[in-house]
């Protein structure tokens, strides 16, 4: 079966790394677009994100990408992967930029690690959380296939998602808080880390996404 | 267990070629930054940094093309520094596929560039590079100051307060190079590394002076750095990235393997 991937482009930064990584992971066709026809024609939809949440939300709404994303999630024949700020945009509200309402597709908050962030033992932690951290797979999922528990992925963020319903969480990381690294619901999988920058395990997660039947 | 300390090999790139090349066994083209980056990627480098030392405008277009190629083939984070003067320069490098850009002299001439860039592209991609030298004051106490142009031009700016100011303006990370140590292989300047790491909440990359694996470990344990950057120790085959990681892990430092 041909895998056709659409990466939703709302103009916030370079998406070619994501597109290249998807191609490298085995996608037959990758388009970077905000054209509803291109998204409708794809069987896999990627919702990426970099930068500050207020500008992202503004562009997502202005370009109608929120509607594109909702229709993709409502279509059982599509699989959706949200990455980093794309994952944060799915939640209800973010503390970033003095508070920004987000899409409320997954009820929950996006929280700041905080100034003077530290571990329970008082060890100082730098913010942004930048680098390779271990991900604990708290539930089995098709996207973890062939990836060992506690594998390191590349993170770079100062805010983390805190879903109301713990049942959606399928991966966690430790950084002063034990926070959500990955969540899943129906045909959606979302990650705080960057699979497109996480070398072998990142590419494996992307190829798992391409092979995924869309069930949880 | 948690976040790993990072090892970052740095390549000096001139018109799309690595200056002086590297000395890897079996590498096809010792001057090709994409091939060298791939090799470091296979060895387990945590990120790669390109320092663009190209003088000419045409040559810089070549660098942009190199960054594009690298982004298509190497799936670990890439930082590009050198000659970044404006929001447009930053956009060009990010659009080419750089994950972070490092701003040095331009941050000194125009500190608001750091704030503008962080607001537009996010702090996560804005690295402020600081070239620092130790200056002895009249009373004999040391003071660390910012220099430009490879350590030749003093700015009079004090390093720790500068680092604080850059963090406040929105820098996501600081790349700290000791110009006293750069090229000496005597090890990082640990005093200023520790002072700056303690002064700001953002991560610090220690740079300048690595000659042994112990130096890399010291940058983390003594200097308090979150990442260590080195060039010649890796380029000329003295040590591999896995050797460096094994050495650091043996000293209790958390690394990705």
Coordinates of C-alpha atoms in Angstrom, one line a residue:
Chain A
X1 CA 0.0 0.0 0.0
X2 CA 1.2 3.5 -0.8
X3 CA 1.7 5.7 2.2
X4 CA 0.7 9.3 1.5
X5 CA 1.7 11.8 4.2
X6 CA 0.6 15.4 4.6
X7 CA 2.6 17.6 6.9
X8 CA 0.3 20.5 8.0
X9 CA 2.2 23.7 7.2
X10 CA 1.1 26.8 9.1
X11 CA 4.1 28.8 8.3
X12 CA 6.0 28.5 11.6
X13 CA 9.5 27.4 10.6
X14 CA 11.1 24.7 8.5
X15 CA 9.3 21.5 8.0
X16 CA 11.7 19.9 5.6
X17 CA 13.4 18.0 8.4
X18 CA 10.1 16.3 9.3
X19 CA 9.4 15.7 5.6
X20 CA 12.9 14.2 5.0
X21 CA 12.7 12.0 8.0
X22 CA 9.3 10.7 6.9
X23 CA 10.7 9.9 3.5
X24 CA 13.7 8.2 5.1
X25 CA 11.3 6.2 7.2
X26 CA 9.6 4.9 4.1
X27 CA 6.8 7.2 3.2
X28 CA 6.0 7.0 -0.6
X29 CA 4.7 10.6 -0.9
X30 CA 5.2 13.5 1.5
X31 CA 3.5 16.9 0.9
X32 CA 4.0 19.9 3.1
X33 CA 0.8 22.0 2.8
X34 CA -2.2 23.7 4.3
X35 CA -4.4 23.0 1.3
X36 CA -7.5 21.1 2.5
X37 CA -7.4 18.9 -0.7
X38 CA -3.8 17.8 0.0
X39 CA -4.7 16.9 3.6
X40 CA -7.9 15.1 2.5
X41 CA -5.9 13.0 0.0
X42 CA -3.4 11.8 2.6
X43 CA -3.8 8.8 4.8
X44 CA -1.3 10.0 7.3
X45 CA -1.3 13.6 8.7
X46 CA 1.5 15.1 10.7
X47 CA 0.9 18.2 12.8
X48 CA 4.3 19.7 13.7
X49 CA 5.2 22.8 15.6
X50 CA 8.1 25.0 16.7
X51 CA 8.3 28.4 18.2
X52 CA 6.0 30.3 20.6
X53 CA 2.5 29.1 21.2
X54 CA 0.6 32.4 20.7
X55 CA 2.0 32.9 17.2
X56 CA 1.4 29.2 16.3
X57 CA -2.2 29.4 17.5
X58 CA -2.8 32.6 15.5
X59 CA -1.5 31.0 12.3
X60 CA -3.2 27.7 12.9
X61 CA -6.6 29.5 13.2
X62 CA -5.9 32.1 10.5
X63 CA -5.1 29.4 7.9
X64 CA -7.9 27.1 9.0
X65 CA -5.5 24.4 10.1
X66 CA -7.5 23.7 13.2
X67 CA -10.4 22.6 11.0
X68 CA -8.1 20.5 8.8
X69 CA -6.8 18.8 11.9
X70 CA -10.3 18.1 13.4
X71 CA -11.5 16.6 10.1
X72 CA -8.4 14.4 10.0
X73 CA -9.0 13.2 13.6
X74 CA -12.7 12.5 12.8
X75 CA -11.7 10.4 9.8
X76 CA -11.1 6.8 10.9
X77 CA -9.1 6.1 7.7
X78 CA -6.5 8.7 8.7
X79 CA -3.7 8.5 11.2
X80 CA -2.4 11.7 12.9
X81 CA 0.9 12.4 14.5
X82 CA 1.4 15.6 16.5
X83 CA 5.0 16.7 17.4
X84 CA 6.2 19.1 20.1
X85 CA 4.3 22.4 19.9
X86 CA 1.8 20.5 17.6
X87 CA 1.1 18.3 20.7
X88 CA 0.8 21.3 23.0
X89 CA -1.7 22.9 20.6
X90 CA -4.0 19.9 21.1
X91 CA -4.6 20.7 24.8
X92 CA -7.0 23.2 26.4
X93 CA -4.8 26.0 27.6
X94 CA -1.1 26.9 27.7
X95 CA 0.8 28.9 30.3
X96 CA 3.1 30.2 27.6
X97 CA 2.9 33.9 26.5
X98 CA 0.9 34.9 29.6
X99 CA -1.7 32.3 28.9
X100 CA -3.1 31.1 25.5
X101 CA -6.2 29.1 24.7
X102 CA -5.3 26.1 22.6
X103 CA -7.5 23.7 20.6
X104 CA -9.1 21.7 23.4
X105 CA -9.0 18.5 21.4
X106 CA -7.3 16.7 24.4
X107 CA -8.5 18.2 27.7
X108 CA -5.6 19.4 29.7
X109 CA -3.0 22.1 30.4
X110 CA 0.4 23.0 29.0
X111 CA 2.6 24.0 32.0
X112 CA 6.0 25.8 32.4
X113 CA 8.8 23.9 34.0
X114 CA 9.3 27.0 36.1
X115 CA 12.2 29.3 37.0
X116 CA 14.7 27.7 39.3
X117 CA 13.5 24.2 38.3
X118 CA 15.0 21.4 40.3
X119 CA 14.8 17.7 41.1
X120 CA 13.2 16.3 44.2
X121 CA 16.7 16.1 45.6
X122 CA 17.3 19.8 45.0
X123 CA 19.6 19.3 42.0
X124 CA 19.3 22.3 39.6
X125 CA 17.7 21.7 36.2
X126 CA 18.2 23.9 33.2
X127 CA 15.2 25.2 31.2
X128 CA 14.7 24.6 28.2
X129 CA 14.8 20.8 28.7
X130 CA 17.2 20.3 25.9
X131 CA 18.8 17.0 24.8
X132 CA 18.3 13.3 24.9
X133 CA 16.1 12.0 27.7
X134 CA 14.7 8.6 28.4
X135 CA 11.1 7.7 27.6
X136 CA 9.2 5.2 29.8
X137 CA 6.6 3.4 27.8
X138 CA 3.7 3.2 30.2
X139 CA 1.4 1.4 27.9
X140 CA 2.0 -0.8 24.8
X141 CA 1.3 0.9 21.5
X142 CA 2.0 0.2 17.8
X143 CA 4.2 3.2 17.6
X144 CA 6.6 1.7 20.3
X145 CA 7.1 -1.4 18.2
X146 CA 10.8 -2.4 18.0
X147 CA 11.8 0.5 20.4
X148 CA 13.1 -0.5 23.7
X149 CA 11.6 0.9 26.9
X150 CA 13.8 3.8 28.3
X151 CA 15.1 4.6 24.8
X152 CA 16.4 8.2 24.6
X153 CA 14.7 10.8 22.3
X154 CA 15.7 14.4 21.6
X155 CA 13.6 17.0 23.5
X156 CA 13.8 20.8 23.3
X157 CA 11.0 22.6 25.2
X158 CA 10.2 24.7 28.2
X159 CA 6.5 23.7 28.6
X160 CA 5.0 20.2 28.9
X161 CA 1.5 18.8 28.6
X162 CA -0.5 17.7 31.5
X163 CA -3.7 15.9 30.2
X164 CA -6.7 15.7 32.5
X165 CA -7.2 12.1 31.7
X166 CA -4.1 10.0 32.6
X167 CA -5.5 7.2 30.4
X168 CA -4.3 9.0 27.2
X169 CA -0.7 9.0 28.4
X170 CA 1.4 6.3 26.8
X171 CA 5.0 7.6 27.5
X172 CA 6.6 9.6 30.3
X173 CA 9.9 11.4 30.9
X174 CA 11.5 12.6 34.1
X175 CA 12.8 16.2 34.4
X176 CA 12.0 17.5 37.9
X177 CA 8.4 16.4 37.1
X178 CA 7.3 13.1 35.7
X179 CA 5.7 14.4 32.6
X180 CA 3.9 13.2 29.5
X181 CA 6.3 12.4 26.6
X182 CA 3.6 10.7 24.4
X183 CA -0.1 10.4 24.4
X184 CA -2.5 8.5 22.2
X185 CA -6.3 8.4 21.6
X186 CA -8.0 6.6 18.7
X187 CA -6.2 7.5 15.5
X188 CA -4.0 10.2 17.2
X189 CA -0.5 9.8 18.5
X190 CA 1.4 12.8 19.9
X191 CA 4.9 13.3 21.2
X192 CA 6.7 16.0 23.0
X193 CA 10.1 15.0 21.7
X194 CA 11.3 15.3 18.1
X195 CA 11.3 11.9 16.3
X196 CA 12.8 13.7 13.2
X197 CA 15.8 14.6 15.3
X198 CA 16.1 11.4 17.3
X199 CA 18.1 9.4 14.8
X200 CA 17.5 5.6 14.8
X201 CA 14.7 5.4 17.4
X202 CA 13.1 8.5 15.9
X203 CA 13.0 7.1 12.4
X204 CA 11.7 3.8 13.8
X205 CA 8.8 5.6 15.5
X206 CA 8.0 7.3 12.2
X207 CA 8.1 4.1 10.2
X208 CA 5.8 2.6 12.9
X209 CA 3.5 5.5 12.3
X210 CA 3.4 4.8 8.6
X211 CA 2.7 1.1 9.3
X212 CA 0.1 1.8 12.0
X213 CA -3.5 0.6 11.5
X214 CA -4.8 3.6 13.5
X215 CA -6.0 1.6 16.5
X216 CA -5.0 2.2 20.1
Chain B
X1 CA 18.4 8.5 35.3
X2 CA 17.3 11.4 33.1
X3 CA 18.6 14.0 30.7
X4 CA 22.0 13.0 29.2
X5 CA 24.9 15.4 29.0
X6 CA 25.7 16.1 25.3
X7 CA 28.9 15.7 23.2
X8 CA 28.9 18.0 20.2
X9 CA 31.6 17.8 17.5
X10 CA 32.2 21.2 15.8
X11 CA 33.1 21.6 12.1
X12 CA 34.7 24.8 10.7
X13 CA 33.1 25.2 7.3
X14 CA 34.5 27.5 4.6
X15 CA 32.5 27.7 1.4
X16 CA 30.9 24.4 2.0
X17 CA 34.1 22.6 2.9
X18 CA 35.5 21.5 6.2
X19 CA 38.7 23.4 7.0
X20 CA 41.7 21.1 7.5
X21 CA 39.3 18.1 7.0
X22 CA 39.1 15.2 9.3
X23 CA 41.2 12.1 9.8
X24 CA 38.7 9.3 9.9
X25 CA 39.5 5.8 8.7
X26 CA 37.7 5.0 5.5
X27 CA 36.1 8.3 4.9
X28 CA 35.6 9.1 1.2
X29 CA 35.9 12.9 1.3
X30 CA 37.5 14.4 4.4
X31 CA 36.3 17.9 3.5
X32 CA 32.7 17.1 3.0
X33 CA 30.7 18.4 6.0
X34 CA 27.7 16.2 5.2
X35 CA 29.7 13.0 5.1
X36 CA 31.6 13.9 8.3
X37 CA 28.3 14.8 10.0
X38 CA 26.9 11.4 8.9
X39 CA 29.9 9.7 10.4
X40 CA 29.6 11.6 13.7
X41 CA 25.9 10.7 13.7
X42 CA 26.7 7.0 13.3
X43 CA 29.2 7.3 16.1
X44 CA 26.5 8.6 18.4
X45 CA 27.3 12.4 18.6
X46 CA 24.3 14.1 20.3
X47 CA 24.3 17.1 18.0
X48 CA 26.6 18.6 15.3
X49 CA 27.7 22.3 15.1
X50 CA 28.8 24.0 11.9
X51 CA 30.9 27.1 12.4
X52 CA 30.7 29.0 9.1
X53 CA 33.9 30.9 8.6
X54 CA 33.1 31.8 5.0
X55 CA 34.0 35.4 4.2
X56 CA 32.2 36.0 0.8
X57 CA 28.5 36.3 0.1
X58 CA 28.6 33.7 -2.7
X59 CA 30.5 31.3 -0.3
X60 CA 27.7 31.7 2.2
X61 CA 25.1 30.5 -0.3
X62 CA 27.2 27.3 -0.6
X63 CA 27.0 26.9 3.2
X64 CA 23.2 27.2 3.0
X65 CA 23.2 24.5 0.4
X66 CA 25.4 22.3 2.7
X67 CA 22.9 22.8 5.6
X68 CA 20.1 21.8 3.3
X69 CA 21.9 18.6 2.3
X70 CA 22.8 17.8 5.9
X71 CA 19.1 18.2 7.0
X72 CA 18.0 15.8 4.3
X73 CA 20.4 13.1 5.4
X74 CA 21.3 13.4 9.1
X75 CA 18.6 13.2 11.7
X76 CA 20.2 14.7 14.8
X77 CA 20.1 18.4 15.7
X78 CA 22.3 20.8 13.8
X79 CA 23.5 24.2 15.0
X80 CA 24.9 26.7 12.5
X81 CA 27.0 29.7 13.7
X82 CA 29.3 32.3 12.2
X83 CA 28.3 35.4 10.4
X84 CA 24.7 35.5 11.6
X85 CA 23.8 39.2 11.7
X86 CA 20.1 39.6 11.2
X87 CA 16.7 38.0 11.6
X88 CA 16.9 37.3 7.8
X89 CA 20.2 35.4 8.3
X90 CA 18.6 33.4 11.0
X91 CA 15.5 32.6 8.9
X92 CA 17.7 31.6 6.0
X93 CA 19.6 29.1 8.1
X94 CA 16.5 27.7 9.8
X95 CA 14.7 27.4 6.5
X96 CA 17.7 25.5 5.1
X97 CA 17.3 23.0 7.9
X98 CA 19.4 24.2 10.9
X99 CA 17.7 23.5 14.2
X100 CA 19.5 26.2 16.1
X101 CA 21.6 29.2 15.1
X102 CA 24.4 30.7 17.1
X103 CA 24.7 34.5 17.3
X104 CA 28.0 36.0 18.5
X105 CA 29.2 39.4 17.4
X106 CA 25.8 40.6 16.3
X107 CA 24.4 40.0 19.8
X108 CA 27.1 42.4 21.1
X109 CA 26.4 45.1 18.5
X110 CA 22.7 44.7 18.6
X111 CA 21.4 42.8 21.7
X112 CA 17.8 43.3 20.7
X113 CA 18.5 40.9 17.8
X114 CA 18.4 38.1 20.4
X115 CA 15.0 39.2 21.7
X116 CA 13.6 39.7 18.2
X117 CA 14.9 36.3 17.1
X118 CA 13.6 34.5 20.2
X119 CA 10.2 36.1 19.9
X120 CA 10.0 35.2 16.2
X121 CA 11.5 31.7 16.1
X122 CA 11.4 30.6 19.7
X123 CA 14.2 30.5 22.3
X124 CA 14.8 26.9 21.6
X125 CA 16.7 27.8 18.4
X126 CA 18.7 30.8 19.6
X127 CA 22.2 30.1 20.9
X128 CA 24.3 33.0 22.1
X129 CA 28.0 32.4 21.5
X130 CA 30.4 34.1 23.9
X131 CA 34.1 34.4 23.3
X132 CA 35.6 35.1 26.7
X133 CA 39.1 36.0 28.0
X134 CA 40.5 36.4 31.5
X135 CA 41.7 39.9 32.2
X136 CA 43.7 40.7 35.3
X137 CA 42.5 43.8 37.1
X138 CA 44.7 46.4 38.8
X139 CA 44.1 44.7 42.2
X140 CA 45.0 41.3 40.8
X141 CA 41.5 39.8 40.9
X142 CA 40.5 38.2 37.6
X143 CA 37.7 39.4 35.5
X144 CA 36.3 37.6 32.4
X145 CA 35.4 39.8 29.5
X146 CA 33.8 39.3 26.1
X147 CA 36.0 39.6 23.0
X148 CA 35.2 39.5 19.3
X149 CA 37.2 38.7 16.1
X150 CA 38.8 35.5 17.5
X151 CA 39.8 37.1 20.7
X152 CA 41.5 40.2 19.2
X153 CA 39.0 42.9 20.0
X154 CA 38.0 43.6 23.6
X155 CA 34.5 44.8 24.2
X156 CA 34.9 45.7 27.9
X157 CA 31.7 43.7 28.7
X158 CA 31.8 41.4 31.7
X159 CA 31.0 37.8 30.9
X160 CA 28.6 36.8 33.7
X161 CA 26.4 39.8 33.6
X162 CA 26.3 39.5 29.8
X163 CA 25.2 35.8 30.1
X164 CA 22.4 36.9 32.4
X165 CA 21.3 39.6 30.1
X166 CA 21.3 37.2 27.1
X167 CA 19.2 34.7 29.0
X168 CA 16.7 37.5 30.0
X169 CA 16.5 38.6 26.3
X170 CA 15.4 35.0 25.4
X171 CA 18.6 33.0 24.5
X172 CA 17.8 29.3 24.7
X173 CA 21.4 28.2 25.3
X174 CA 24.9 29.7 25.7
X175 CA 28.0 28.5 23.9
X176 CA 30.9 29.6 26.0
X177 CA 34.4 29.6 24.4
X178 CA 37.5 30.5 26.3
X179 CA 39.8 32.3 23.9
X180 CA 42.6 31.7 26.4
X181 CA 42.2 28.0 26.0
X182 CA 41.0 27.7 22.4
X183 CA 43.5 25.6 20.4
X184 CA 45.7 25.0 23.4
X185 CA 44.5 21.5 24.3
X186 CA 44.9 22.5 28.0
X187 CA 41.3 21.9 28.9
X188 CA 38.3 24.1 29.3
X189 CA 38.5 27.3 31.4
X190 CA 36.5 25.7 34.2
X191 CA 36.2 28.8 36.5
X192 CA 34.2 30.9 34.1
X193 CA 32.2 27.9 32.9
X194 CA 31.1 27.2 36.4
X195 CA 30.4 30.9 37.1
X196 CA 28.1 31.2 34.1
X197 CA 26.4 27.9 34.5
X198 CA 25.5 28.9 38.1
X199 CA 24.4 32.4 37.0
X200 CA 21.7 31.4 34.4
X201 CA 18.9 28.9 34.1
X202 CA 19.5 28.0 30.4
X203 CA 21.9 25.2 29.3
X204 CA 25.6 25.9 28.8
X205 CA 27.9 24.4 26.2
X206 CA 31.6 24.5 27.2
X207 CA 34.1 25.0 24.4
X208 CA 37.7 25.7 23.8
X209 CA 40.8 23.8 24.8
X210 CA 39.8 20.1 24.9
X211 CA 42.9 17.9 24.6
X212 CA 41.9 14.8 26.5
X213 CA 38.8 12.8 27.5
X214 CA 39.3 14.0 31.1
X215 CA 38.9 17.5 29.9
X216 CA 35.4 16.7 28.5
X217 CA 34.4 15.1 31.8
X218 CA 35.8 18.1 33.8
X219 CA 33.6 20.5 31.7
X220 CA 30.6 18.7 33.1
X221 CA 31.6 17.8 36.6
X222 CA 33.8 20.8 37.5
X223 CA 32.4 23.4 35.0
X224 CA 28.8 22.5 35.4
X225 CA 28.2 22.5 31.7
X226 CA 25.3 20.7 30.1
X227 CA 27.1 19.9 26.9
X228 CA 30.7 19.9 25.7
X229 CA 31.9 20.9 22.3
X230 CA 35.2 19.8 20.7
X231 CA 36.8 19.7 17.3
X232 CA 40.4 18.5 16.9
X233 CA 40.2 15.7 19.5
X234 CA 37.6 14.0 17.4
X235 CA 38.6 15.2 13.9
X236 CA 42.2 13.9 14.0
X237 CA 41.3 10.4 15.2
X238 CA 42.7 10.9 18.8
X239 CA 39.4 9.7 20.2
X240 CA 36.0 8.6 19.0
X241 CA 32.6 9.7 20.3
X242 CA 32.0 6.2 21.9
X243 CA 35.3 6.4 23.7
X244 CA 34.4 9.8 25.1
X245 CA 31.0 8.6 26.2
X246 CA 32.5 5.4 27.9
X247 CA 35.0 7.6 29.7
X248 CA 32.4 10.0 30.9
X249 CA 30.0 7.3 31.9
X250 CA 32.8 5.7 34.0
X251 CA 33.0 9.0 35.9
X252 CA 29.3 8.9 36.7
X253 CA 28.2 11.2 34.0
X254 CA 24.9 10.3 32.3
X255 CA 25.4 10.0 28.5
X256 CA 23.4 8.6 25.6
X257 CA 24.8 5.3 24.3

